CSV table of C-alpha atoms in Angstrom, one decimal:
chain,number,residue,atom,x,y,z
Q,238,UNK,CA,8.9,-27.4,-71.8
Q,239,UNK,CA,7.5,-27.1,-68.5
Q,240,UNK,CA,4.8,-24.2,-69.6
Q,241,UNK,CA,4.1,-26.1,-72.9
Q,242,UNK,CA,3.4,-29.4,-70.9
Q,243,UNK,CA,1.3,-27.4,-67.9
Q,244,UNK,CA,-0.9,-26.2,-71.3
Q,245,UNK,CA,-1.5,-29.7,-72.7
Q,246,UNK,CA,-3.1,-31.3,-68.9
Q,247,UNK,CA,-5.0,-27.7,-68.6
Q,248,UNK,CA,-6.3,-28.2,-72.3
Q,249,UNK,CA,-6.7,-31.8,-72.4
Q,250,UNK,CA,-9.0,-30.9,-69.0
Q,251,UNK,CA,-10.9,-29.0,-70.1
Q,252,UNK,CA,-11.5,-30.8,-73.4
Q,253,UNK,CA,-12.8,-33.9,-71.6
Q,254,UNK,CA,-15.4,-31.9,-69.5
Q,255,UNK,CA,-13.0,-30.4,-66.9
Q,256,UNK,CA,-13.1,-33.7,-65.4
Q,257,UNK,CA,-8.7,-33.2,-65.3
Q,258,UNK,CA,-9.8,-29.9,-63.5
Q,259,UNK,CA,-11.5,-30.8,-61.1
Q,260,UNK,CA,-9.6,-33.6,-60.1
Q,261,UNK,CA,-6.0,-31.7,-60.2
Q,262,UNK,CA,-7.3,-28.0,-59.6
Q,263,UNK,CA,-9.9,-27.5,-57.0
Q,264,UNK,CA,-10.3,-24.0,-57.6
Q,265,UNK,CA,-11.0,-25.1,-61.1
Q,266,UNK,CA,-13.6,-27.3,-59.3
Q,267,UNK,CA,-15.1,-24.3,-57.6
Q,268,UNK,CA,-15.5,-22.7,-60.9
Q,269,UNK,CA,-17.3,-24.8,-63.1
Q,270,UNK,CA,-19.9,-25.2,-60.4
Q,271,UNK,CA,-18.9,-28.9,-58.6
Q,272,UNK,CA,-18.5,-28.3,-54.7
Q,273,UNK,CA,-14.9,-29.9,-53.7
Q,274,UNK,CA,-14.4,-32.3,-50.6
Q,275,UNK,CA,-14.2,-29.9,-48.2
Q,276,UNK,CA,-17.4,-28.0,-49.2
Q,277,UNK,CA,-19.3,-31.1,-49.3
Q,278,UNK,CA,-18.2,-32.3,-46.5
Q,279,UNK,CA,-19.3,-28.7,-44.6
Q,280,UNK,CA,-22.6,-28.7,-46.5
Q,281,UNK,CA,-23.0,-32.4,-45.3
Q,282,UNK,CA,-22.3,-31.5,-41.8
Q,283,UNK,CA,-24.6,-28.5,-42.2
Q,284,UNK,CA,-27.4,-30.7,-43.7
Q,285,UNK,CA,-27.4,-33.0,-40.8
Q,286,UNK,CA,-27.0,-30.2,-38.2
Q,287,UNK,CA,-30.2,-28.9,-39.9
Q,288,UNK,CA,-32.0,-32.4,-39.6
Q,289,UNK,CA,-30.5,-32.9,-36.1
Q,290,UNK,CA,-32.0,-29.6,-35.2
Q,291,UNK,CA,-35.6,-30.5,-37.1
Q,292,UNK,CA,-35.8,-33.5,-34.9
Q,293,UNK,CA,-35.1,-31.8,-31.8
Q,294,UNK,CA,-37.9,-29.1,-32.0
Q,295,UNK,CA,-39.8,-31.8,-33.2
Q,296,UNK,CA,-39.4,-33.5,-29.5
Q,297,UNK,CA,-39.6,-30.4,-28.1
Q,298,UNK,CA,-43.5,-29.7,-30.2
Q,299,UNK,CA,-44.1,-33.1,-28.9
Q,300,UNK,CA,-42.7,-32.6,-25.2
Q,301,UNK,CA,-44.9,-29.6,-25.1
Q,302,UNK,CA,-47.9,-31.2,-26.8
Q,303,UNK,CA,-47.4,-34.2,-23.8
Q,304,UNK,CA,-47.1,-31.3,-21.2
Q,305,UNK,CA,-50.4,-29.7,-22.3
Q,306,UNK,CA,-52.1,-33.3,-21.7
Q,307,UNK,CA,-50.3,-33.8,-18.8
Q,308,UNK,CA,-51.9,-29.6,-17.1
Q,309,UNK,CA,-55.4,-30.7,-19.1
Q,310,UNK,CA,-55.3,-34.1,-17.1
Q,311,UNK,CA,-54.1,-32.2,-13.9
Q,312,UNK,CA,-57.1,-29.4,-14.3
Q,313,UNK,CA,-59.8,-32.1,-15.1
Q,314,UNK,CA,-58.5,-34.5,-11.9
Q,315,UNK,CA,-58.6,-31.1,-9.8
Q,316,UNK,CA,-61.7,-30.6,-10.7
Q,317,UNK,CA,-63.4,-33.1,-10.4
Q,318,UNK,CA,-62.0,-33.5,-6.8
Q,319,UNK,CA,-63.3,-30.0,-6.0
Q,320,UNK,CA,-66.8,-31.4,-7.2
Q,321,UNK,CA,-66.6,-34.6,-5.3
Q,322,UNK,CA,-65.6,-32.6,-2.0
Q,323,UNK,CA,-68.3,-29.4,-2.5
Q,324,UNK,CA,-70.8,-32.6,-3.0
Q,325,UNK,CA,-69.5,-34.6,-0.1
Q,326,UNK,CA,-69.4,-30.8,2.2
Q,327,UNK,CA,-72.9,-30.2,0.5
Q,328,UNK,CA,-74.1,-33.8,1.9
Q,329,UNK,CA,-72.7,-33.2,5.4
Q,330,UNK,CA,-73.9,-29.6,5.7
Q,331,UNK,CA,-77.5,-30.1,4.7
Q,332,UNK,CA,-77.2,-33.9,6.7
Q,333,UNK,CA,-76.5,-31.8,9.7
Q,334,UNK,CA,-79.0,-28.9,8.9
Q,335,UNK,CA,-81.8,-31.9,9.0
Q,336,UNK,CA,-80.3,-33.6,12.0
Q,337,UNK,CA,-80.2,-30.4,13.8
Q,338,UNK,CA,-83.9,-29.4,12.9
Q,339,UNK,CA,-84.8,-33.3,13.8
Q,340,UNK,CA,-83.6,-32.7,17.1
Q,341,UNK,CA,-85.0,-29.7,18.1
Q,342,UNK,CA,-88.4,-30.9,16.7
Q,343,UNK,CA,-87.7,-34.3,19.3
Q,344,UNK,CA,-86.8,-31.5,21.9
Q,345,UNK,CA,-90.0,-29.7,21.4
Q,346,UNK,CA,-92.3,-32.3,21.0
Q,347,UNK,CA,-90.7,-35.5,22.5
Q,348,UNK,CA,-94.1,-37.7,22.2
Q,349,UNK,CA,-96.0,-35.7,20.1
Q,350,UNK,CA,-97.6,-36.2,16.0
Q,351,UNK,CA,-95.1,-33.3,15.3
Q,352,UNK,CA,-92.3,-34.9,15.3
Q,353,UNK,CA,-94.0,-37.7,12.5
Q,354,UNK,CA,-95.1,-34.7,10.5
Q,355,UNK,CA,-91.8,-32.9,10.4
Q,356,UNK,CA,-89.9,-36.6,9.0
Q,357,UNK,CA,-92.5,-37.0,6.5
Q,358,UNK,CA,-91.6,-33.4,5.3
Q,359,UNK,CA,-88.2,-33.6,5.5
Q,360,UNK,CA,-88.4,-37.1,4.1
Q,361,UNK,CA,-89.2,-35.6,0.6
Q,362,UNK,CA,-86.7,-32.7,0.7
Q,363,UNK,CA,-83.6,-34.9,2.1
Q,364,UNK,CA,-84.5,-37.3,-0.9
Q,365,UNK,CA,-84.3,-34.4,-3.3
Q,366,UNK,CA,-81.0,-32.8,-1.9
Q,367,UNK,CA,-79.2,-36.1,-2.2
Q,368,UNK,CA,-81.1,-36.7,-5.6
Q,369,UNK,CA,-79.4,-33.3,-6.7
Q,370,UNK,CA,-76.1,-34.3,-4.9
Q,371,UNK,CA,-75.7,-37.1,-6.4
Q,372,UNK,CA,-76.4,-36.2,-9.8
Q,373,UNK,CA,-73.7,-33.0,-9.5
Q,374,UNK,CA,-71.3,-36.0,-8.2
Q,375,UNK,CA,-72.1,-38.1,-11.2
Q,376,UNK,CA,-71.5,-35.2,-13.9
Q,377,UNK,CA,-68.4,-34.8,-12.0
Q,378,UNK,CA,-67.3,-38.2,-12.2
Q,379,UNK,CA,-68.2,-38.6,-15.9
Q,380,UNK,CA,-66.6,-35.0,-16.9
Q,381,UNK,CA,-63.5,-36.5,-15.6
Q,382,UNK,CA,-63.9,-40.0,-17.2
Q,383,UNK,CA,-64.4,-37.9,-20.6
Q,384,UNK,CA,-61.3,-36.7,-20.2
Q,385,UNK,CA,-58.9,-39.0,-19.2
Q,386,UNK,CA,-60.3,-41.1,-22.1
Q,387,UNK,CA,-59.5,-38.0,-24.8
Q,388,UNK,CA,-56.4,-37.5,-23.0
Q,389,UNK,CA,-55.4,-41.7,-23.3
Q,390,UNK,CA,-56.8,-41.3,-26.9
Q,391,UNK,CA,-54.5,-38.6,-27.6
């Protein structure tokens, strides 16, 4: 009786879909292609391992991204440092080049017309050098405002 009544819940199963199957037999389950509890719970734990593990690289992408800013931002301040100081080393070396030529034009020629002929030459060459100067500073100073507006942008 026991094998005849075993045959009636497997036939009556599968009759109504394999619904009785599935819910009684998880093997069964396996078989007509419904995962059981277990396997969906793995390939649920899988699926947000996978989505845990999208969202980290995605941090990661972006961490990097904000680190490239961060060395662009670093290389354009450095740079434009180095330009203010070979400007500002440029202004003192050529400042003292004309002081030093003043001087030994005074030396030579304390009360002399020289001395008025050598500032009205240098007059026109000290205005261009700091003309040049301060143009190279300017470019500096707007290279770097450039960037750290693309970089705040970004």
């Amino acid at each position: 009786m026991s094998t005849d009544h075993t045959r009636n819940r497997v036939a009556k199963g599968i009759s109504t879909g394999g619904q009785y199957a599935v819910e009684h037999r998880p093997e069964a389950a396996v078989s007509l292609g419904a995962p059981t509890e277990r396997e969906s719970s793995r390939l649920f734990r899988e699926a947000t391992d996978v989505e845990a593990r999208i969202w980290e690289l995605q941090r990661q992408a972006d961490e990097l991204h904000f680190d490239g800013l961060k060395a662009a931002a670093r290389d354009a301040t450095m740079n434009q440092r180095a330009s203010v100081i070979r400007a500002t080393r440029s202004i003192i070396v050529h400042r003292n080049t004309d002081q030093e030529l003043l001087t030994r034009i005074a030396r030579e020629h304390p009360h002399g017309p020289t001395r008025q002929l050598a500032q009205q030459r240098l007059d026109p060459l000290l205005a261009a050098r700091r003309s040049a100067i301060e143009s190279q500073q300017a470019a500096a100073e707007d290279e770097f405002r450039r960037t750290m507006a693309f970089l705040r942008g970004q």
